[in-house]
Coordinates of C-alpha atoms in Angstrom, one line a residue:
Chain A
M1 CA 19.6 -66.6 -2.6
Q2 CA 16.7 -64.4 -1.8
E3 CA 18.6 -62.1 0.5
D4 CA 21.1 -61.3 -2.3
V5 CA 18.5 -59.2 -4.1
F6 CA 18.2 -55.9 -2.3
P7 CA 17.8 -53.2 -4.9
A8 CA 18.2 -50.3 -2.4
A9 CA 21.6 -51.5 -1.2
E10 CA 23.8 -49.6 -3.6
K11 CA 21.9 -46.4 -3.0
I12 CA 22.1 -46.8 0.8
L13 CA 25.8 -47.5 0.6
S14 CA 26.5 -44.5 -1.5
D15 CA 24.5 -42.3 0.9
V16 CA 26.5 -43.6 3.8
E17 CA 29.8 -43.2 2.0
N18 CA 29.0 -39.6 1.0
I19 CA 28.2 -38.7 4.6
F20 CA 31.6 -40.1 5.6
K21 CA 33.3 -38.0 2.9
K22 CA 31.4 -34.8 3.5
D23 CA 31.1 -34.7 7.3
I24 CA 34.7 -34.5 8.6
D25 CA 33.5 -34.2 12.2
L26 CA 31.2 -37.2 12.1
T27 CA 31.3 -38.7 15.6
S28 CA 28.9 -41.5 15.9
F29 CA 27.0 -44.3 14.2
E30 CA 24.1 -46.3 15.5
I31 CA 21.3 -48.5 14.5
I32 CA 17.8 -47.1 15.1
P33 CA 15.0 -49.5 15.8
V34 CA 12.2 -48.9 13.4
E35 CA 9.1 -51.2 13.1
D36 CA 8.7 -51.1 9.3
N37 CA 10.4 -49.2 6.4
Q38 CA 7.5 -46.6 5.9
N39 CA 9.0 -46.1 2.4
K40 CA 11.6 -43.7 3.7
S41 CA 15.3 -43.7 3.4
P42 CA 17.0 -45.6 6.2
V43 CA 20.0 -43.2 6.3
L44 CA 19.7 -40.5 9.0
H45 CA 22.3 -37.8 9.4
D46 CA 22.0 -35.1 12.0
N47 CA 24.4 -33.2 14.3
N48 CA 27.5 -35.2 13.2
S49 CA 25.7 -38.4 13.9
L50 CA 24.9 -41.2 11.5
G51 CA 22.0 -43.5 12.0
L52 CA 20.7 -46.5 10.0
A53 CA 17.1 -47.7 10.4
S54 CA 17.0 -51.3 11.7
W55 CA 14.9 -52.7 8.9
C56 CA 17.6 -52.4 6.3
I57 CA 20.4 -53.9 8.3
R58 CA 19.8 -57.6 7.6
P59 CA 19.3 -57.4 3.8
L60 CA 22.1 -54.8 3.5
F61 CA 24.7 -56.9 5.3
C62 CA 23.7 -60.1 3.4
Y63 CA 24.1 -58.2 0.2
V64 CA 27.6 -56.8 0.8
Y65 CA 28.7 -60.0 2.4
N66 CA 27.7 -62.2 -0.5
R67 CA 29.1 -59.7 -3.1
L68 CA 32.5 -59.6 -1.3
F69 CA 32.8 -63.3 -1.0
D70 CA 31.7 -63.9 -4.5
L71 CA 34.4 -61.5 -5.6
R72 CA 37.1 -63.3 -3.6
L73 CA 36.1 -66.8 -4.8
N74 CA 36.3 -65.9 -8.5
Q75 CA 39.1 -63.4 -8.7
C76 CA 38.6 -63.2 -12.5
R77 CA 35.4 -61.1 -12.3
R78 CA 36.8 -57.6 -11.8
E79 CA 35.1 -54.8 -10.0
H80 CA 36.3 -51.3 -9.7
S81 CA 38.1 -50.6 -6.4
T82 CA 35.8 -47.7 -5.5
V83 CA 32.8 -50.2 -5.7
I84 CA 34.6 -52.7 -3.5
S85 CA 35.7 -50.2 -0.9
K86 CA 32.1 -49.1 -0.7
W87 CA 31.0 -52.6 0.0
L88 CA 33.7 -53.0 2.6
L89 CA 32.6 -49.8 4.3
G90 CA 29.1 -51.2 4.6
A91 CA 30.2 -54.6 5.8
L92 CA 32.7 -53.4 8.4
L93 CA 30.4 -50.7 9.7
L94 CA 27.7 -53.3 10.5
N95 CA 30.1 -56.1 11.5
P96 CA 33.6 -55.1 12.2
D97 CA 34.8 -58.5 13.4
I98 CA 35.6 -59.9 10.0
L99 CA 39.4 -59.9 9.6
T100 CA 39.2 -60.8 5.9
F101 CA 37.5 -57.5 5.1
W102 CA 40.0 -55.4 7.2
N103 CA 42.8 -57.2 5.3
M104 CA 41.2 -56.2 2.0
R105 CA 41.2 -52.6 3.2
R106 CA 44.9 -53.0 4.2
Q107 CA 45.6 -54.0 0.6
F108 CA 43.8 -51.0 -0.7
I109 CA 46.0 -48.7 1.5
R110 CA 49.1 -50.4 0.3
N111 CA 48.0 -49.9 -3.3
G112 CA 47.3 -46.2 -2.7
K113 CA 43.5 -46.7 -3.3
L114 CA 42.6 -45.5 0.2
D115 CA 44.0 -42.6 2.2
P116 CA 45.3 -43.8 5.6
M117 CA 44.2 -40.6 7.4
E118 CA 40.6 -41.0 6.1
E119 CA 40.8 -44.6 7.2
L120 CA 41.5 -43.5 10.8
R121 CA 38.4 -41.4 10.7
F122 CA 36.4 -44.3 9.4
V123 CA 37.6 -46.6 12.2
N124 CA 36.6 -43.9 14.8
I125 CA 33.1 -44.4 13.8
V126 CA 33.3 -48.2 13.7
L127 CA 34.7 -48.0 17.3
Y128 CA 31.9 -45.8 18.4
Y129 CA 29.4 -48.4 17.4
K130 CA 31.4 -51.5 18.4
A131 CA 33.8 -50.1 21.1
K132 CA 35.3 -53.5 22.0
C133 CA 36.4 -54.5 18.5
F134 CA 39.9 -55.9 18.5
E135 CA 40.2 -56.0 14.7
A136 CA 39.5 -52.3 14.5
F137 CA 42.1 -51.4 17.1
S138 CA 44.7 -53.6 15.4
Y139 CA 43.9 -52.0 12.1
R140 CA 44.5 -48.6 13.6
R141 CA 47.9 -49.7 15.0
W142 CA 48.8 -51.1 11.6
I143 CA 48.0 -47.7 9.9
L144 CA 50.0 -45.8 12.6
K145 CA 53.0 -47.9 12.0
L146 CA 52.7 -47.4 8.3
L147 CA 52.5 -43.6 8.8
L148 CA 55.4 -43.6 11.2
F149 CA 57.7 -45.3 8.8
K150 CA 56.6 -43.2 5.9
N151 CA 57.4 -39.8 7.2
Q152 CA 60.0 -40.0 9.9
D153 CA 60.9 -36.3 9.9
A154 CA 57.5 -34.9 11.0
I155 CA 57.6 -35.7 14.7
H156 CA 55.0 -33.1 15.7
K157 CA 52.6 -34.6 13.2
I158 CA 53.1 -38.0 14.7
E159 CA 52.6 -36.6 18.2
L160 CA 49.3 -35.2 17.1
L161 CA 48.3 -38.6 15.7
F162 CA 49.2 -40.3 19.0
R163 CA 47.2 -37.8 21.1
N164 CA 44.2 -38.5 18.8
E165 CA 44.6 -42.2 19.6
I166 CA 44.5 -41.5 23.3
Q167 CA 41.2 -39.7 22.8
I168 CA 39.8 -42.6 20.8
S169 CA 40.7 -45.1 23.4
S170 CA 39.0 -42.8 26.0
M171 CA 35.9 -42.7 24.0
A172 CA 35.9 -46.5 23.5
A173 CA 36.5 -47.1 27.2
N174 CA 33.5 -44.8 28.1
R175 CA 31.3 -46.6 25.6
Y176 CA 32.0 -50.1 26.9
S177 CA 32.9 -51.0 30.4
N178 CA 36.0 -53.2 31.1
N179 CA 37.1 -52.5 27.6
C180 CA 40.5 -54.3 27.7
H181 CA 41.2 -53.7 24.0
A182 CA 40.8 -49.9 24.4
W183 CA 43.1 -49.8 27.3
N184 CA 45.7 -52.1 25.7
H185 CA 45.6 -49.8 22.7
R186 CA 46.3 -46.9 25.0
K187 CA 49.2 -48.7 26.6
Y188 CA 50.6 -49.4 23.2
I189 CA 50.4 -45.7 22.3
I190 CA 52.1 -44.7 25.5
S191 CA 54.9 -47.1 24.7
M192 CA 55.1 -45.6 21.2
F193 CA 55.3 -42.1 22.8
E194 CA 58.2 -43.3 24.9
T195 CA 59.9 -44.7 21.9
V196 CA 59.4 -41.9 19.4
C197 CA 58.7 -38.6 21.3
I198 CA 60.9 -38.9 24.3
S199 CA 61.0 -35.1 24.9
V200 CA 57.4 -34.8 25.8
F201 CA 57.0 -38.2 27.5
G202 CA 57.5 -36.9 31.0
S203 CA 54.7 -34.3 30.8
L204 CA 52.5 -36.9 29.0
L205 CA 52.9 -39.4 31.8
D206 CA 51.8 -36.7 34.4
K207 CA 48.8 -35.8 32.3
E208 CA 47.8 -39.4 31.9
W209 CA 48.2 -40.0 35.6
E210 CA 45.8 -37.2 36.4
E211 CA 43.3 -38.3 33.8
S212 CA 43.5 -41.9 35.1
T213 CA 42.9 -40.6 38.6
S214 CA 39.6 -38.9 37.7
W215 CA 38.5 -41.9 35.6
C216 CA 39.2 -44.4 38.3
N217 CA 37.3 -42.2 40.8
S218 CA 34.1 -42.7 38.8
H219 CA 34.6 -46.2 37.5
V220 CA 35.2 -48.2 40.6
S221 CA 34.7 -51.6 39.2
D222 CA 36.4 -51.2 35.8
Y223 CA 39.3 -53.6 36.2
S224 CA 40.7 -52.8 32.7
G225 CA 40.9 -49.1 33.6
Y226 CA 42.7 -50.0 36.8
D227 CA 45.1 -52.3 34.9
Y228 CA 46.0 -49.3 32.9
R229 CA 46.6 -47.3 36.1
Q230 CA 48.9 -49.9 37.3
F231 CA 50.8 -49.7 34.0
L232 CA 51.2 -46.0 34.5
L233 CA 52.2 -46.4 38.2
K234 CA 55.0 -48.8 37.2
R235 CA 56.3 -46.2 34.7
L236 CA 56.2 -43.5 37.3
L237 CA 57.9 -45.6 40.0
L238 CA 60.7 -46.4 37.6
R239 CA 61.0 -42.9 36.2
K240 CA 64.5 -41.6 35.7
R241 CA 65.9 -38.3 34.7
R242 CA 66.3 -39.3 31.1
Y243 CA 62.7 -38.3 30.1
D244 CA 63.1 -34.6 30.8
Q245 CA 66.7 -33.8 31.5
T246 CA 66.1 -30.4 33.1
K247 CA 66.6 -30.0 36.8
I248 CA 63.7 -31.0 39.0
C249 CA 61.4 -28.0 39.6
S250 CA 61.5 -27.2 43.3
N251 CA 57.8 -26.6 43.3
V252 CA 57.0 -30.0 42.1
L253 CA 59.5 -31.6 44.5
E254 CA 57.9 -29.8 47.4
K255 CA 54.4 -30.7 46.4
R256 CA 55.3 -34.4 46.0
R257 CA 57.2 -34.4 49.2
D258 CA 54.2 -33.0 51.1
I259 CA 52.1 -35.9 49.9
I260 CA 54.4 -38.3 51.6
I261 CA 54.7 -36.3 54.7
K262 CA 50.9 -36.0 55.1
F263 CA 50.6 -39.7 54.6
V264 CA 53.1 -40.5 57.3
Q265 CA 51.4 -38.0 59.7
N266 CA 48.1 -39.6 59.1
A267 CA 49.5 -43.1 59.8
L268 CA 51.5 -42.1 62.9
H269 CA 49.9 -39.3 64.8
D270 CA 52.7 -38.9 67.3
Y271 CA 55.3 -38.6 64.7
N272 CA 57.8 -35.8 64.9
N273 CA 56.9 -33.4 62.1
V274 CA 60.0 -31.3 62.3
F275 CA 62.1 -34.3 61.5
L276 CA 60.4 -34.9 58.2
H277 CA 60.3 -31.3 57.1
T278 CA 63.9 -30.4 57.9
N279 CA 65.6 -33.6 56.9
S280 CA 67.3 -34.3 53.6
Y281 CA 65.5 -36.4 51.1
E282 CA 68.1 -39.1 51.6
N283 CA 67.3 -39.4 55.3
I284 CA 63.6 -39.4 54.7
L285 CA 63.9 -42.2 52.2
N286 CA 66.2 -44.2 54.4
L287 CA 63.8 -43.8 57.3
L288 CA 60.8 -44.9 55.3
H289 CA 62.6 -47.9 53.9
G290 CA 64.2 -48.8 57.2
V291 CA 67.7 -48.4 55.9
N292 CA 70.4 -47.0 58.2
F293 CA 73.0 -45.6 55.8
T294 CA 73.6 -45.0 52.2
K295 CA 76.7 -46.3 50.3
Y296 CA 76.1 -44.8 46.9
S297 CA 76.7 -41.1 46.4
E298 CA 75.7 -40.8 42.7
V299 CA 72.0 -41.7 43.3
T300 CA 69.5 -38.8 42.9
F301 CA 67.3 -39.2 46.0
E302 CA 65.0 -36.3 44.8
Q303 CA 63.8 -38.4 41.9
T304 CA 63.3 -41.5 44.1
L305 CA 61.2 -39.4 46.5
I306 CA 59.0 -38.2 43.7
N307 CA 58.6 -41.7 42.4
L308 CA 57.5 -42.9 45.8
S309 CA 55.0 -40.1 46.1
Y310 CA 52.9 -41.5 43.3
W311 CA 52.6 -44.8 45.2
V312 CA 51.6 -42.8 48.3
E313 CA 49.1 -40.7 46.3
D314 CA 47.4 -43.8 44.9
C315 CA 47.3 -45.5 48.3
I316 CA 45.4 -42.5 49.7
I317 CA 43.0 -42.4 46.8
N318 CA 42.4 -46.2 47.1
T319 CA 41.6 -45.9 50.9
K320 CA 39.1 -43.1 50.3
L321 CA 37.4 -45.0 47.5
L322 CA 37.1 -48.1 49.6
Q323 CA 35.3 -46.1 52.2
T324 CA 32.9 -44.5 49.8
F325 CA 32.1 -47.5 47.7
S326 CA 31.7 -50.7 49.6
G327 CA 31.9 -54.1 48.0
H328 CA 33.9 -53.5 44.8
E329 CA 36.4 -56.3 44.1
T330 CA 38.4 -54.2 41.7
L331 CA 39.3 -51.7 44.5
W332 CA 40.6 -54.5 46.6
Y333 CA 42.6 -56.1 43.8
H334 CA 44.2 -52.7 43.2
R335 CA 45.1 -52.5 46.9
R336 CA 46.7 -55.9 46.6
F337 CA 48.8 -54.6 43.7
L338 CA 49.8 -51.6 45.9
V339 CA 50.9 -53.9 48.7
S340 CA 53.0 -56.2 46.5
S341 CA 54.6 -53.3 44.8
L342 CA 55.5 -51.8 48.1
L343 CA 57.3 -54.9 49.1
A344 CA 59.2 -54.9 45.8
L345 CA 60.0 -51.2 46.2
N346 CA 61.4 -51.7 49.7
N347 CA 63.4 -54.6 48.5
S348 CA 64.9 -52.7 45.7
Y349 CA 65.7 -49.7 47.8
T350 CA 67.5 -51.6 50.5
N351 CA 69.7 -53.1 47.8
F352 CA 70.3 -50.3 45.4
F353 CA 69.0 -47.1 47.0
L354 CA 66.7 -46.5 44.1
Y355 CA 63.9 -48.4 42.3
K356 CA 65.3 -50.7 39.6
I357 CA 63.5 -52.5 36.9
E358 CA 65.4 -55.8 37.3
N359 CA 64.6 -55.9 40.9
L360 CA 60.9 -55.1 40.5
N361 CA 60.5 -57.5 37.7
S362 CA 59.1 -60.5 39.6
T363 CA 56.2 -58.6 41.1
V364 CA 55.7 -55.2 39.4
A365 CA 57.6 -54.5 36.3
T366 CA 56.7 -56.9 33.7
T367 CA 57.6 -54.5 31.0
N368 CA 57.4 -56.7 28.0
I369 CA 58.6 -55.1 24.9
S370 CA 56.7 -56.3 22.0
K371 CA 58.5 -57.3 18.8
S372 CA 56.8 -54.6 16.8
L373 CA 57.8 -51.9 19.3
L374 CA 61.4 -53.1 19.3
E375 CA 61.4 -52.9 15.6
I376 CA 60.3 -49.2 15.8
A377 CA 62.9 -48.6 18.5
L378 CA 65.7 -50.0 16.3
K379 CA 64.5 -47.9 13.4
M380 CA 64.3 -44.8 15.5
Q381 CA 67.6 -45.7 17.2
N382 CA 66.1 -45.2 20.6
K383 CA 69.0 -46.3 22.8
D384 CA 67.1 -46.3 26.1
L385 CA 64.5 -48.8 24.9
I386 CA 67.0 -51.0 23.2
D387 CA 69.0 -51.0 26.5
V388 CA 65.9 -51.9 28.5
A389 CA 65.2 -54.7 26.1
K390 CA 68.7 -56.0 26.5
R391 CA 68.4 -55.9 30.2
I392 CA 65.1 -57.7 30.3
S393 CA 66.5 -60.3 28.0
F394 CA 68.6 -61.5 30.8
I395 CA 65.5 -62.3 32.8
K396 CA 63.2 -63.3 29.9
P397 CA 65.3 -64.4 27.0
Y398 CA 62.3 -64.8 24.7
C399 CA 60.8 -61.3 24.9
A400 CA 63.6 -59.2 23.4
R401 CA 64.3 -61.4 20.5
Chain B
M1 CA 30.4 -46.3 36.3
V2 CA 29.4 -43.9 39.0
K3 CA 26.9 -41.7 37.3
L4 CA 23.6 -39.8 37.8
Y5 CA 21.2 -39.7 34.8
A6 CA 18.0 -38.0 35.9
L7 CA 16.5 -36.1 38.8
T8 CA 12.8 -35.4 38.9
I9 CA 10.5 -33.7 41.3
L10 CA 6.9 -34.9 41.2
Y11 CA 3.6 -34.3 42.8
K12 CA 1.7 -37.5 43.7
G13 CA -1.9 -36.7 43.2
P14 CA -4.8 -39.0 44.2
T15 CA -4.9 -40.8 40.8
S16 CA -1.6 -40.0 39.1
A17 CA 1.7 -38.3 39.5
T18 CA 2.8 -35.2 37.6
A19 CA 6.4 -34.0 37.1
L20 CA 7.0 -30.5 38.4
K21 CA 10.7 -30.2 37.4
S22 CA 13.4 -32.4 36.0
A23 CA 17.0 -32.5 35.0
Y24 CA 18.8 -34.9 32.8
D25 CA 22.4 -35.9 32.1
I26 CA 22.2 -38.2 29.1
D27 CA 25.1 -37.2 26.9
S28 CA 26.7 -40.6 27.3
F29 CA 23.9 -42.1 25.3
S30 CA 24.2 -42.0 21.5
Y31 CA 22.6 -39.2 19.7
F32 CA 19.5 -40.8 18.2
Q33 CA 18.7 -42.6 21.5
R34 CA 18.8 -39.5 23.7
N35 CA 15.2 -38.5 23.2
S36 CA 13.9 -41.9 23.9
V37 CA 16.1 -42.3 26.9
K38 CA 14.7 -39.1 28.3
E39 CA 11.1 -40.1 27.6
F40 CA 11.6 -43.4 29.1
M41 CA 13.2 -42.0 32.3
A42 CA 10.3 -39.6 32.7
F43 CA 7.9 -42.5 32.2
V44 CA 9.7 -44.7 34.8
S45 CA 9.8 -41.7 37.3
K46 CA 6.1 -41.2 37.0
T47 CA 5.2 -44.9 37.1
I48 CA 7.3 -45.6 40.1
T49 CA 6.0 -42.6 42.1
E50 CA 2.5 -43.7 41.5
R51 CA 3.3 -47.1 42.9
T52 CA 5.1 -45.9 46.0
Q53 CA 3.2 -45.2 49.2
I54 CA 3.1 -41.9 50.9
A55 CA 6.0 -41.4 53.3
A56 CA 8.1 -44.2 51.9
R57 CA 11.4 -44.7 50.2
Q58 CA 12.3 -47.3 47.6
S59 CA 15.3 -48.2 45.6
V60 CA 14.9 -50.3 42.5
K61 CA 17.6 -52.1 40.6
E62 CA 17.0 -52.6 36.9
G63 CA 20.0 -54.0 35.1
E64 CA 22.9 -51.6 35.5
Y65 CA 20.6 -48.8 36.6
M66 CA 19.2 -47.8 39.9
C67 CA 16.0 -45.9 40.5
H68 CA 15.5 -44.2 43.8
V69 CA 12.2 -42.8 44.9
Y70 CA 11.0 -40.9 48.0
V71 CA 7.5 -39.8 48.5
R72 CA 7.1 -37.4 51.4
G73 CA 4.2 -37.3 53.8
D74 CA 2.8 -34.2 52.0
S75 CA 2.8 -36.0 48.6
L76 CA 5.8 -34.3 47.2
A77 CA 8.1 -36.9 45.5
G78 CA 11.6 -37.1 44.1
V79 CA 13.0 -39.7 41.8
L80 CA 16.7 -40.1 41.0
I81 CA 18.0 -42.5 38.3
S82 CA 21.6 -43.4 38.6
D83 CA 24.1 -46.1 37.7
H84 CA 24.0 -49.1 40.1
E85 CA 27.5 -48.2 41.4
Y86 CA 26.4 -44.9 42.8
P87 CA 26.1 -45.2 46.6
N88 CA 22.4 -45.5 47.6
R89 CA 22.8 -43.5 50.8
V90 CA 24.0 -40.4 48.8
S91 CA 21.2 -40.8 46.4
H92 CA 18.5 -40.6 49.0
T93 CA 20.2 -37.7 50.8
L94 CA 20.2 -35.8 47.5
I95 CA 16.5 -36.4 47.0
T96 CA 15.7 -35.3 50.5
K97 CA 17.7 -32.1 50.1
V98 CA 16.3 -31.2 46.8
L99 CA 12.7 -31.7 48.0
D100 CA 13.4 -29.6 51.1
E101 CA 14.6 -26.7 49.0
F102 CA 11.7 -27.1 46.5
S103 CA 9.1 -26.9 49.2
A104 CA 10.8 -23.9 50.6
K105 CA 10.3 -22.1 47.3
Y106 CA 6.8 -23.4 46.3
T107 CA 4.2 -23.9 49.0
V108 CA 2.0 -26.9 49.4
H109 CA -1.2 -25.5 47.8
M110 CA 0.7 -24.6 44.6
W111 CA 1.9 -28.1 43.8
P112 CA -1.3 -29.5 42.2
T113 CA -1.4 -26.7 39.7
L114 CA 2.3 -26.3 38.8
K115 CA 3.3 -27.1 35.2
E116 CA 6.8 -28.5 34.4
G117 CA 7.5 -26.0 31.7
T118 CA 6.9 -22.9 33.9
T119 CA 8.3 -24.0 37.2
D120 CA 11.5 -22.1 37.9
F121 CA 13.8 -24.2 40.0
Q122 CA 17.3 -24.4 38.5
Q123 CA 18.8 -26.1 41.5
V124 CA 17.9 -29.6 40.1
N125 CA 20.4 -29.0 37.3
L126 CA 23.1 -27.8 39.7
Y127 CA 22.6 -30.7 42.1
L128 CA 22.6 -33.2 39.4
A129 CA 26.0 -31.9 38.2
K130 CA 27.5 -31.5 41.6
Y131 CA 26.5 -34.9 42.9
Q132 CA 28.1 -36.7 40.0
N133 CA 31.0 -37.0 42.3
P134 CA 29.6 -38.7 45.4
S135 CA 32.7 -38.3 47.6
E136 CA 32.5 -34.5 47.3
A137 CA 28.9 -34.6 48.6
D138 CA 29.7 -37.2 51.2
A139 CA 30.3 -34.7 54.0
L140 CA 26.6 -33.9 54.0
T141 CA 25.5 -37.6 54.0
K142 CA 27.2 -38.4 57.3
I143 CA 24.8 -36.1 59.1
Q144 CA 21.9 -37.5 57.1
E145 CA 22.5 -41.0 58.4
D146 CA 21.1 -40.3 61.9
L147 CA 18.5 -37.9 60.6
D148 CA 16.6 -40.3 58.5
E149 CA 14.4 -42.9 60.2
T150 CA 12.5 -43.9 57.0
K151 CA 13.5 -47.3 55.9
I152 CA 14.5 -47.8 52.2
I153 CA 12.7 -50.7 50.6
L154 CA 14.9 -52.5 48.0
H155 CA 13.6 -54.1 44.9
S156 CA 15.6 -56.1 42.4
T157 CA 13.6 -55.3 39.3
L158 CA 11.2 -52.7 38.0
E159 CA 8.5 -55.4 37.6
A160 CA 8.7 -56.1 41.4
V161 CA 7.4 -52.6 42.1
L162 CA 4.3 -52.9 39.9
Q163 CA 1.0 -53.8 41.3
R164 CA -0.3 -57.3 41.0
G165 CA -1.4 -58.2 37.5
E166 CA 0.5 -55.2 35.9
K167 CA 3.0 -55.8 33.2
L168 CA 5.7 -53.4 32.2
D169 CA 5.2 -54.2 28.5
D170 CA 1.5 -53.2 28.8
L171 CA 2.3 -50.0 30.6
V172 CA 4.8 -49.0 28.0
Q173 CA 2.3 -49.8 25.2
K174 CA -0.4 -47.8 26.9
S175 CA 1.8 -44.8 27.9
E176 CA 1.0 -41.5 26.2
G177 CA 4.3 -40.0 27.2
L178 CA 6.3 -42.4 25.0
S179 CA 6.6 -41.8 21.3
I180 CA 6.4 -44.6 18.7
Q181 CA 10.1 -44.3 18.3
S182 CA 10.7 -44.9 22.1
K183 CA 8.3 -47.8 22.1
A184 CA 10.4 -49.4 19.3
F185 CA 13.5 -48.8 21.3
Y186 CA 12.0 -50.4 24.3
K187 CA 11.0 -53.5 22.3
T188 CA 14.5 -53.9 20.8
A189 CA 16.1 -53.5 24.2
R190 CA 13.7 -56.1 25.7
K191 CA 14.6 -58.5 22.9
T192 CA 18.3 -58.2 23.3
N193 CA 17.8 -58.5 27.1
S194 CA 19.7 -55.3 27.8
C195 CA 17.2 -54.2 30.4
C196 CA 14.8 -51.3 30.3
S197 CA 17.2 -48.7 29.2
L198 CA 19.0 -48.5 26.0
T199 CA 22.8 -48.7 25.9
A200 CA 24.4 -50.3 22.9

């Protein structure tokens, strides 16, 4: 085939590979439209950014694609692994949707021919260029799991890895609107956090909530970002003391309580302020949920009040956004979610005096635990998660298998 | 996305418009595109001012971008390029406010001779940053609603603003403000139908 002959290909690929190796802080890759080749190198590298001139893209991709499939068809012709990984790098950089090529890289990692940490850096750049690439995210998760099982002792290292993943999904979400794969990746990472680094999970959840608030304020029609927010809200509503066993800080408690009080005052102008400020948390909650008395004494009402305050906070934000930005469906869908979760919360409180996962399941808490996550939980012996999986299995027998 | 990209103050002369001061927020574009994006936004600002009548407001939607323009009775003009989700009302308030402050600093007879490089008016940068969050600035806009009697003319594409017989492609080709690189970017963007500006 004519396209197979592209003498400059190997040189271009080497240049690109070298940039990847040398520039640890490389952040971006893009194709630069150029009319003709002007007899110049198509590889541009400046300010941690990599660019390829558009004229070389087509012949270059045809070259690597044909080489790689030739190789797979006649296994006997052997090539050195460094040459193959160079081809793969070129092919995946230009078109990351080919699963076969990712799988070839997976094989290389397994054989020790590629370093998993360097691979993560490579996928960063791929995701910068094609921010909504499912194969690239799935490859990342595969590497993470590999690293997790390899060195179980270094928890802080794993925590760093996870935080990096959160950054990557932020970047991808900013580069491509309604990027469901990026947000799903983030959800997965949060669940991993919950499974592996329980000690910091509480503070992480708070930080994520704040970040999501500012993101949703400026992306009023990004339904994938809002879906992630709902995921966070579910976690916060069902939060129990187990994440951070220390006593609830009175500052936090007061701050969260004030959110609720302000909300009630805005809704009912003639309401008796003194009642809300002086009453016990138990009475406030009973009043809000329309319950007359409490039977259970071992329930921590402080926690329930904090949980509820997140719902209230989100409701206030949603109202404000609806006023500022008219005609955005996503905002109304989010409000619908808030209403249905309110019904579920109320239902749960009247029965148990706290918010329970089983009770919320039908409307709010579809906390599916994926098979791979459960696998990790078993390996890490995370009792909480296994417990949750068992409880969910009553409702959904297939999901905790 | 709720975002502001560029704010430009221009003087609409009898034959053409000249930029007096501008501010850009284009870090969300990839590195090698930024220069072209900037050139193109300057080009659009100039073109649209030249095709807007004195004492008129226009808002033009082009793909996922909005371009707001206001030419005052005294030929001072402001152009704001934003994302299409940014509230129009706030955009026009911002332009009015910036132009008021600019005319307080530089008087009418200076406008025809001002050069963009030497004009000292840092407020454009400040306002562009501050108004990224429209709800923070919204308190001001409520007053503005009754103040402003000028109607905003809405257009659904950039082509609709051009005078009869004009083509955007020709204007881009002829423009001196756009580099060869930017023209190549424009062609590619046109081909892939991702509108006038240049996101991936």
